Short mmCIF file of C-alpha atoms in Angstrom, two decimals:
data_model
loop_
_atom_site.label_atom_id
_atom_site.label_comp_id
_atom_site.label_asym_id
_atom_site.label_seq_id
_atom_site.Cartn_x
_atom_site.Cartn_y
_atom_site.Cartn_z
CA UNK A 428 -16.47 -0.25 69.78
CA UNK A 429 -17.06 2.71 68.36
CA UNK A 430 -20.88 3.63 66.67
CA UNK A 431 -22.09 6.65 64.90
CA UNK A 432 -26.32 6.53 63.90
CA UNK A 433 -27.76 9.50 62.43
CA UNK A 434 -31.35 9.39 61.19
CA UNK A 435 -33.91 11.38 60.07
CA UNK A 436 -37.83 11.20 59.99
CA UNK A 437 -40.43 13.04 58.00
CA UNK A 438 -44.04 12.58 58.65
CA UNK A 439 -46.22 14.03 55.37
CA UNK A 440 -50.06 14.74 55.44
CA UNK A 441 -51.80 12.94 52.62
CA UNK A 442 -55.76 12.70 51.15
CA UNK A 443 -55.39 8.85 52.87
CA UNK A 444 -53.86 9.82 56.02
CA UNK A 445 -49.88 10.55 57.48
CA UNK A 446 -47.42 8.88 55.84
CA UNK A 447 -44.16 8.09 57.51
CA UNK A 448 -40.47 8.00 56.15
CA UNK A 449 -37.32 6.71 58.07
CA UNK A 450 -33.87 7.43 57.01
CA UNK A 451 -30.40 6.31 57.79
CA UNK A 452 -27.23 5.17 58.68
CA UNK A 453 -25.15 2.87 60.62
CA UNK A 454 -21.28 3.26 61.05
CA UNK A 455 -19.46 1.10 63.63
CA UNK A 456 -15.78 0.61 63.99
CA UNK A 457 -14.80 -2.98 66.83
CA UNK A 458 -11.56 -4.08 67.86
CA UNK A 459 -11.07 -7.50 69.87
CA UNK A 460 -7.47 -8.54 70.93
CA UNK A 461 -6.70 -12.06 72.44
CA UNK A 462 -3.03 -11.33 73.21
CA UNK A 463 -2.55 -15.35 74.44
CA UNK A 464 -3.41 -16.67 71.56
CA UNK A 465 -1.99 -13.61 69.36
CA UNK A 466 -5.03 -13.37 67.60
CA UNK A 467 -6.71 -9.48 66.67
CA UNK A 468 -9.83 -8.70 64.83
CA UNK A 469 -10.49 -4.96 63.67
CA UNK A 470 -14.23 -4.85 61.80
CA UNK A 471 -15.42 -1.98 60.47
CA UNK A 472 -19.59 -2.08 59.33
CA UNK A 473 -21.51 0.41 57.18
CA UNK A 474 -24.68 -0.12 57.12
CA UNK A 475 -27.96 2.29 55.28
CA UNK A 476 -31.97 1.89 55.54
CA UNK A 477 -35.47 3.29 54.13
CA UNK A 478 -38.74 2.74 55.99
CA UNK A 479 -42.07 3.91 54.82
CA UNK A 480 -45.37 3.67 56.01
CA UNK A 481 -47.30 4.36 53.51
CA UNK A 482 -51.29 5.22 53.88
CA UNK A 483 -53.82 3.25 51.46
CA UNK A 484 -56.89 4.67 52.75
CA UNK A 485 -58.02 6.03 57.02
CA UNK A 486 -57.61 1.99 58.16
CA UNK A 487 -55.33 0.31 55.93
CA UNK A 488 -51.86 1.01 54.99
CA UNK A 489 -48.55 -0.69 54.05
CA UNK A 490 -44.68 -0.94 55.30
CA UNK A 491 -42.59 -0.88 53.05
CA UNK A 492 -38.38 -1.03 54.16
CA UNK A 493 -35.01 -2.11 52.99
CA UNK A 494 -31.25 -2.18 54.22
CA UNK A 495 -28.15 -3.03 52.85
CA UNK A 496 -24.56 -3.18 54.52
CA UNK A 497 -20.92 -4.18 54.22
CA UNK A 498 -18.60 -5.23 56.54
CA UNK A 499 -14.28 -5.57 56.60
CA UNK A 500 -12.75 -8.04 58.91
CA UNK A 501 -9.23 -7.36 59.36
CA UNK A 502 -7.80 -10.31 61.03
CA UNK A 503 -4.67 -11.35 62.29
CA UNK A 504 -3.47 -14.75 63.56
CA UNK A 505 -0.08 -16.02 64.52
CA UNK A 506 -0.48 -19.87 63.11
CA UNK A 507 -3.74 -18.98 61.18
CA UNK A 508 -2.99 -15.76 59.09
CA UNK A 509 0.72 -14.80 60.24
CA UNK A 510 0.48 -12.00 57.79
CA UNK A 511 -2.93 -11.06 58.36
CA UNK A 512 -6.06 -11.51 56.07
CA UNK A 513 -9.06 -8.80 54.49
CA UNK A 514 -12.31 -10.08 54.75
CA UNK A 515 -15.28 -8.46 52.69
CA UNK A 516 -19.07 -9.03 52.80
CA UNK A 517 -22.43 -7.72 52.02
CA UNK A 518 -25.64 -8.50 52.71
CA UNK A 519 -29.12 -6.81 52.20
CA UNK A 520 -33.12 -7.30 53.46
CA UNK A 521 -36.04 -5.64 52.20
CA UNK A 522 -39.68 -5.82 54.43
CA UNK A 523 -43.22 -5.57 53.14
CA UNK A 524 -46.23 -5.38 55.40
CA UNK A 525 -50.12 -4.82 55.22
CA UNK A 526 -51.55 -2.84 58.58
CA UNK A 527 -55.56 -2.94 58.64
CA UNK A 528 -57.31 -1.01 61.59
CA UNK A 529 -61.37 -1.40 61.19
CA UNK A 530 -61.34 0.75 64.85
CA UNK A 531 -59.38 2.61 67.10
CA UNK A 532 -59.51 -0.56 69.21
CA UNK A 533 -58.03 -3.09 66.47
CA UNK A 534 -55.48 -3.51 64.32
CA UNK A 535 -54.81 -6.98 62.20
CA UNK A 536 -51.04 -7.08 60.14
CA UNK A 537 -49.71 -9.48 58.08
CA UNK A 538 -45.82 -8.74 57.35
CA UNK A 539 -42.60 -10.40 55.75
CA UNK A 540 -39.13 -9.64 56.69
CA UNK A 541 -35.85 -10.42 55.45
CA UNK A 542 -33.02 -10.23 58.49
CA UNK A 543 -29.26 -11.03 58.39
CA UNK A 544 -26.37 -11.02 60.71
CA UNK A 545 -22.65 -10.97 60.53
CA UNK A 546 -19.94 -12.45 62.12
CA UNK A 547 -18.81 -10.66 65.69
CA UNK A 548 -15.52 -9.77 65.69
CA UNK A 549 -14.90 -12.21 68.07
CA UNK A 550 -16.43 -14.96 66.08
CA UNK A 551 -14.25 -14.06 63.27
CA UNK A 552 -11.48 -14.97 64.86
CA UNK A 553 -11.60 -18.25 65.94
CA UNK A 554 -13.03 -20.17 63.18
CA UNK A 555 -11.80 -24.20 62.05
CA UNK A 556 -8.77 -24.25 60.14
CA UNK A 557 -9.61 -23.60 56.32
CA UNK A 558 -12.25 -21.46 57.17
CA UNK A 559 -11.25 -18.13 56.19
CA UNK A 560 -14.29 -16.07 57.00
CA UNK A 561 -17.61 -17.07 58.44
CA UNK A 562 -20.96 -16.44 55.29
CA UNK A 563 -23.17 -13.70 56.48
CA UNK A 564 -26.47 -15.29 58.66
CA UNK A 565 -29.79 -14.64 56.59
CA UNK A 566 -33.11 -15.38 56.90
CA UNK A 567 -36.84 -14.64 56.21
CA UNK A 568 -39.79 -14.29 58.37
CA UNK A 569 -43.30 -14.58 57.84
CA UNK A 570 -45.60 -13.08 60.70
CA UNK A 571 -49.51 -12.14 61.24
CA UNK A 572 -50.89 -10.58 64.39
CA UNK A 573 -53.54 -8.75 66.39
CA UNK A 574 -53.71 -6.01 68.34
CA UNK A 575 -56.35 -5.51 70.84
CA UNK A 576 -56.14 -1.69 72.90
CA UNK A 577 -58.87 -0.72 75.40
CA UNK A 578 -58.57 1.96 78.09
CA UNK A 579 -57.64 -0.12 80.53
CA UNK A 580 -56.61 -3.21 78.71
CA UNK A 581 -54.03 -4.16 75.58
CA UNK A 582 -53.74 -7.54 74.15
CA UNK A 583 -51.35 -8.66 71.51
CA UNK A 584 -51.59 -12.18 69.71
CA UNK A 585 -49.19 -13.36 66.92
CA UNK A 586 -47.93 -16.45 64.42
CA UNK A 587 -44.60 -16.55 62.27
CA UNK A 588 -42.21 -18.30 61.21
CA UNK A 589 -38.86 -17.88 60.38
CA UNK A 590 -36.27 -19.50 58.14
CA UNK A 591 -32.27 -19.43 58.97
CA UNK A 592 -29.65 -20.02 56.82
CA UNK A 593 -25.75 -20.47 57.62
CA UNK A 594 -26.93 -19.64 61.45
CA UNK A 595 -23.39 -18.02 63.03
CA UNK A 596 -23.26 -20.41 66.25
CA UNK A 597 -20.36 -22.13 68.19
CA UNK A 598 -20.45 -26.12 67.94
CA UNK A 599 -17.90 -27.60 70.24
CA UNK A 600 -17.79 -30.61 67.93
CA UNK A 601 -16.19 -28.87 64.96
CA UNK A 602 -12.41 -29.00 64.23
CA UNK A 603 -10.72 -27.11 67.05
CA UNK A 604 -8.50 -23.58 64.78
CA UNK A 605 -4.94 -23.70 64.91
CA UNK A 606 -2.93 -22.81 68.56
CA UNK A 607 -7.09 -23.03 69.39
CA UNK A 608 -6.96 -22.89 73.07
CA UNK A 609 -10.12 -24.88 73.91
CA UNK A 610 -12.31 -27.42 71.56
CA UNK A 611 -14.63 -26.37 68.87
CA UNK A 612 -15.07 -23.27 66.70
CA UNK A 613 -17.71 -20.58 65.33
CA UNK A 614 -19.98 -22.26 62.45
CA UNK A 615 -21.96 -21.67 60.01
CA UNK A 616 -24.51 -24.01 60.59
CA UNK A 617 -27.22 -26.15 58.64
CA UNK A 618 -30.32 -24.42 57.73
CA UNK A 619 -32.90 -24.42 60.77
CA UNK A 620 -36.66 -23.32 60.74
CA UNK A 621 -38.67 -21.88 63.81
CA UNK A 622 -42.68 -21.94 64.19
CA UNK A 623 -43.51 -19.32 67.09
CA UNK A 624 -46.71 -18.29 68.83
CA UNK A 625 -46.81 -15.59 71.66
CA UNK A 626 -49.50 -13.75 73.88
CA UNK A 627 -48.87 -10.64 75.71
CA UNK A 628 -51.68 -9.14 77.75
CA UNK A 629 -51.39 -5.37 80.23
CA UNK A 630 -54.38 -4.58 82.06
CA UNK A 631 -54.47 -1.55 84.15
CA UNK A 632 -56.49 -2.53 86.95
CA UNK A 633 -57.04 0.26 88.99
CA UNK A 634 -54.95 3.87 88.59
CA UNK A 635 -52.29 2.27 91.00
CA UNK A 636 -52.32 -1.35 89.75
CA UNK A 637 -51.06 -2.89 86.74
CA UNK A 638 -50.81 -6.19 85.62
CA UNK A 639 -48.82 -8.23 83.09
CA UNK A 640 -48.84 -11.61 81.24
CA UNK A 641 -46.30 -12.68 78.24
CA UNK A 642 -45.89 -16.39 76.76
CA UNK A 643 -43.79 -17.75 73.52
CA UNK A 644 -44.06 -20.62 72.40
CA UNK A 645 -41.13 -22.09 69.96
CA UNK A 646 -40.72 -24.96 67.97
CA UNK A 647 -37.31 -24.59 66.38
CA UNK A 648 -35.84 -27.47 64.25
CA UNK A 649 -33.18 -28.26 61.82
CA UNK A 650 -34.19 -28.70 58.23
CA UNK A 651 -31.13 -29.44 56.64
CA UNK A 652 -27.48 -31.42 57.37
CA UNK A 653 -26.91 -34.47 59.55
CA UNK A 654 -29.49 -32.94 62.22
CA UNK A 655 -32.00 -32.62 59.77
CA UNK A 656 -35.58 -33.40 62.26
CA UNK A 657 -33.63 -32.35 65.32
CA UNK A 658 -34.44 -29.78 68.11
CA UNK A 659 -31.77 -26.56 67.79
CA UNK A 660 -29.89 -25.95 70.92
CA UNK A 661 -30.42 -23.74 73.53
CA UNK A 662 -33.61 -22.65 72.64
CA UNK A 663 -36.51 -23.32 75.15
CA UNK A 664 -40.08 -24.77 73.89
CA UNK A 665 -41.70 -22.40 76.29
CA UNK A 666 -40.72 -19.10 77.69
CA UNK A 667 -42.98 -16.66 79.55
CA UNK A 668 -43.24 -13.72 81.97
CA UNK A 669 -45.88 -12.12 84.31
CA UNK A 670 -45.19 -8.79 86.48
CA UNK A 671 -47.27 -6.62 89.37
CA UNK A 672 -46.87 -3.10 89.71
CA UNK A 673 -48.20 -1.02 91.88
CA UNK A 674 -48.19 2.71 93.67
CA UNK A 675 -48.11 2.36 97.38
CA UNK A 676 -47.35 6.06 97.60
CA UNK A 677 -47.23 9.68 95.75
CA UNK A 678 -44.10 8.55 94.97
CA UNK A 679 -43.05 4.91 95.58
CA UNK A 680 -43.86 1.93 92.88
CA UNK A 681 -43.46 -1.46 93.81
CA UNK A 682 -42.77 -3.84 90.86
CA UNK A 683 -42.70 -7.50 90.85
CA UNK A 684 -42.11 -10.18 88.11
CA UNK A 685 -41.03 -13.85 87.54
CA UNK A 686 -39.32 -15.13 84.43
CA UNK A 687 -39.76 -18.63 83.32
CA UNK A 688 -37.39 -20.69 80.87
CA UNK A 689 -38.40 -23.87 79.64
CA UNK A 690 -35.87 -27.59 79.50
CA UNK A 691 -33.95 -26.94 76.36
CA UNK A 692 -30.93 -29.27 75.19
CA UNK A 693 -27.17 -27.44 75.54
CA UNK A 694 -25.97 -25.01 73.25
CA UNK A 695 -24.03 -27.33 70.57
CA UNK A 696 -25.67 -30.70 71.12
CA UNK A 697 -27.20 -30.31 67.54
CA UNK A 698 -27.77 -33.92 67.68
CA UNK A 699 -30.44 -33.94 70.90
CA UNK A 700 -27.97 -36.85 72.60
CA UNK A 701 -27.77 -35.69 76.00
CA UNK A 702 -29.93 -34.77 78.70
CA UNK A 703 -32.16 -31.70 78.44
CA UNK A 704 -31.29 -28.51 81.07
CA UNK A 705 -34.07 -28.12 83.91
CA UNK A 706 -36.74 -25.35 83.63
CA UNK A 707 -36.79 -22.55 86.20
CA UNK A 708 -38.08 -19.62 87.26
CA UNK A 709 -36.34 -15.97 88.15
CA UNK A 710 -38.07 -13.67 90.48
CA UNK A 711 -37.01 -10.06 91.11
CA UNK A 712 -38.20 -7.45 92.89
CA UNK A 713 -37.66 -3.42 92.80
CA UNK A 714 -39.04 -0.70 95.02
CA UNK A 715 -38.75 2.66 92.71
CA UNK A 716 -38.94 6.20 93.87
CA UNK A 717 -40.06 9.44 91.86
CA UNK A 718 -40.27 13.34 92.28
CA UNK A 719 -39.90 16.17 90.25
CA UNK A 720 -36.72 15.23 87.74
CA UNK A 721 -35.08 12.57 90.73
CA UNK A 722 -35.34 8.71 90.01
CA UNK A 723 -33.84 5.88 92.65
CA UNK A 724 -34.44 2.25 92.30
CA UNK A 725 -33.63 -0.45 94.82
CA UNK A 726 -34.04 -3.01 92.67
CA UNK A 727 -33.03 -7.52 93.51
CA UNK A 728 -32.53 -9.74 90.60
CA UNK A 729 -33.03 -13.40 90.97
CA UNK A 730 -34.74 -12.67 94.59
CA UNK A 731 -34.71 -16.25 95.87
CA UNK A 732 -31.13 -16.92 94.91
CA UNK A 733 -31.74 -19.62 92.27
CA UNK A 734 -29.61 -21.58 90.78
CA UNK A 735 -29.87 -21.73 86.88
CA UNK A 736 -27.68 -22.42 83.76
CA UNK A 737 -26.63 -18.99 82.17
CA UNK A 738 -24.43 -20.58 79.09
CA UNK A 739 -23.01 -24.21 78.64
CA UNK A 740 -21.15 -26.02 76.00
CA UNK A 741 -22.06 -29.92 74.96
CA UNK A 742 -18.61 -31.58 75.27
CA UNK A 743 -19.95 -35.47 74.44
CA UNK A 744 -17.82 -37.51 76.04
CA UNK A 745 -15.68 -35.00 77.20
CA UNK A 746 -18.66 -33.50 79.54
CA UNK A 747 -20.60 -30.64 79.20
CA UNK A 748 -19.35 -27.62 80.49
CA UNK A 749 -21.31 -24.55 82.00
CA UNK A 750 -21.66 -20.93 83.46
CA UNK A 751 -23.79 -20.66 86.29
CA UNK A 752 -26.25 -17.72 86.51
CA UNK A 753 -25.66 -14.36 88.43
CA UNK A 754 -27.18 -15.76 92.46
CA UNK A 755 -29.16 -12.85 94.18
CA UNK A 756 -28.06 -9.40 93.04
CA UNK A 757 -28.92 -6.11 94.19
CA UNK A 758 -28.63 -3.05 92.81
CA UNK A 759 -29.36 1.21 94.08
CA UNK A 760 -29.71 3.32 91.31
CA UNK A 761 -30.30 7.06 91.59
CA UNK A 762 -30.91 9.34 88.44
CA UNK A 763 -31.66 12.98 87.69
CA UNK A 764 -33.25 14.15 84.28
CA UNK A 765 -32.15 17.66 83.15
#
């Protein structure tokens, strides 16, 4: 994968306050080769954007923002596309959003965004048979918030929702491609819709003693399809996140959190038929060091060696098949800034 972003941002004084203007562009360049299967993908993605915030008067302002890109798949396939096929698309999302601050201390923002996603290069390339390309992933979100910043204290609150359309998943259930070496392909699935809430509260407790709280609620569903009513896959009802830090020295910082993932049902059972994977909890743990331009970190993931479901497949009668989560990992960093 290669990537090249340049962009550029102005800030201009106005009679109403600064307004802010974001420029640029995205150029990527993937490869993926599955020599077994004698499959290859080359994508190549050009992508450009415009953000402004734009002052209305010293507490309220708008966002204004668009994007548009294009994207060439060229794919080859022994039994698919023996002599190799060109695939083109485009896509584009605009944003518009109202930011009101009556204090330093507040700020209330009501936003809509449109977001899309193409096909990974991988994903491309192992599709059902007849499916020459996978449609471009949109979608549109709708989101209102509050912002709450003290000296010691910040709180952030917020609603949306957000509308998918052909979602780019894998669904084990769909025709296996041809010379495919396991069941099921990459999708584009039924139109979905997610309600979300979340919370996320810092409070600096003392000058050597932070604290941190984070919860997200979901309701995703399927609106659309055979599924229509039914939970989506592999996405968790509840989700959240608390953390400790703290200086125990001029230089040393020990930092604390614990993860937690709600039951969700397997990624593919679209049709909420099997069982639902347990909730659990990560903890990790990290003792960092500073001075001067020198960083270290002695940092354990997943502290109490759990064991958890990082990825699994529904396979109906076949079984479900899973990856199990990374066990107890620990990791020494050291790092100097120049």
């Amino acid at each position: 994968m290669l990537m090249f972003s340049p962009k550029a941002i102005g800030n201009y004084a106005t009679r109403q306050g600064e307004l802010n203007l974001v420029t640029g562009l995205d150029i990527s360049r993937g490869k993926a080769d599955f020599d077994s299967m004698q499959r290859s993908n080359v994508q190549q993605m050009q992508s450009a954007y415009v953000h402004a915030t734009v002052p209305l008067s010293p507490t309220l302002s708008y966002v204004v923002g668009g994007r548009y890109a294009w994207v060439q798949d060229e794919l080859k396939d022994a039994q698919a596309y023996p002599l190799g096929i060109d695939l083109d698309e485009d896509a584009h999302a605009f944003e518009l959003g109202l930011n009101y601050r009556p204090s330093a201390e507040h700020r209330l923002y009501l936003r809509a965004d449109d977001n899309f996603r193409f096909a990974k290069v991988d994903e491309q390339a192992y599709t059902p048979k007849g499916v020459f390309g996978l449609t471009p992933q949109t979608g549109r979100s709708y989101e209102a918030g509050w912002d709450w910043t003290l000296t010691s204290q910040t709180l952030r609150v917020s609603l949306y929702r957000l509308d998918l359309e052909d979602e780019i998943v894998f669904d084990p259930s769909a025709p296996t491609p041809e010379g495919g070496s396991f069941p099921g392909a990459n999708v584009n699935a039924d139109a979905s819709r997610r309600y979300g809430a979340s919370a996320d509260w810092d409070w600096q407790i003392t000058q050597a003693l932070q604290l941190g709280l984070e919860y997200n609620y979901i309701d995703a569903e399927f609106t659309d399809g055979l599924n229509d009513g039914k939970q989506l896959s592999w996405v968790a009802e509840h989700t959240g996140r608390g953390y400790l830090s703290m200086d125990i020295a001029e230089h040393f910082q020990v930092f604390a959190e614990a993860i937690y993932t709600g039951d969700r049902f397997i990624e593919g059972d679209n049709g909420n038929e099997g069982d639902k994977l347990a909730s659990y909890v990560l903890s990790n743990l990290a003792l960092n060091y500073t001075r001067d331009a020198w960083l270290a970190s002695l940092r354990i993931d997943n502290l109490f060696d759990k064991d958890y479901v990082s990825s699994g497949y529904y396979g109906g009668a076949w079984g479900d098949s899973y990856y199990s989560g990374r066990g107890r990992d620990i990791r020494f960093t050291v790092g100097y800034r120049f």
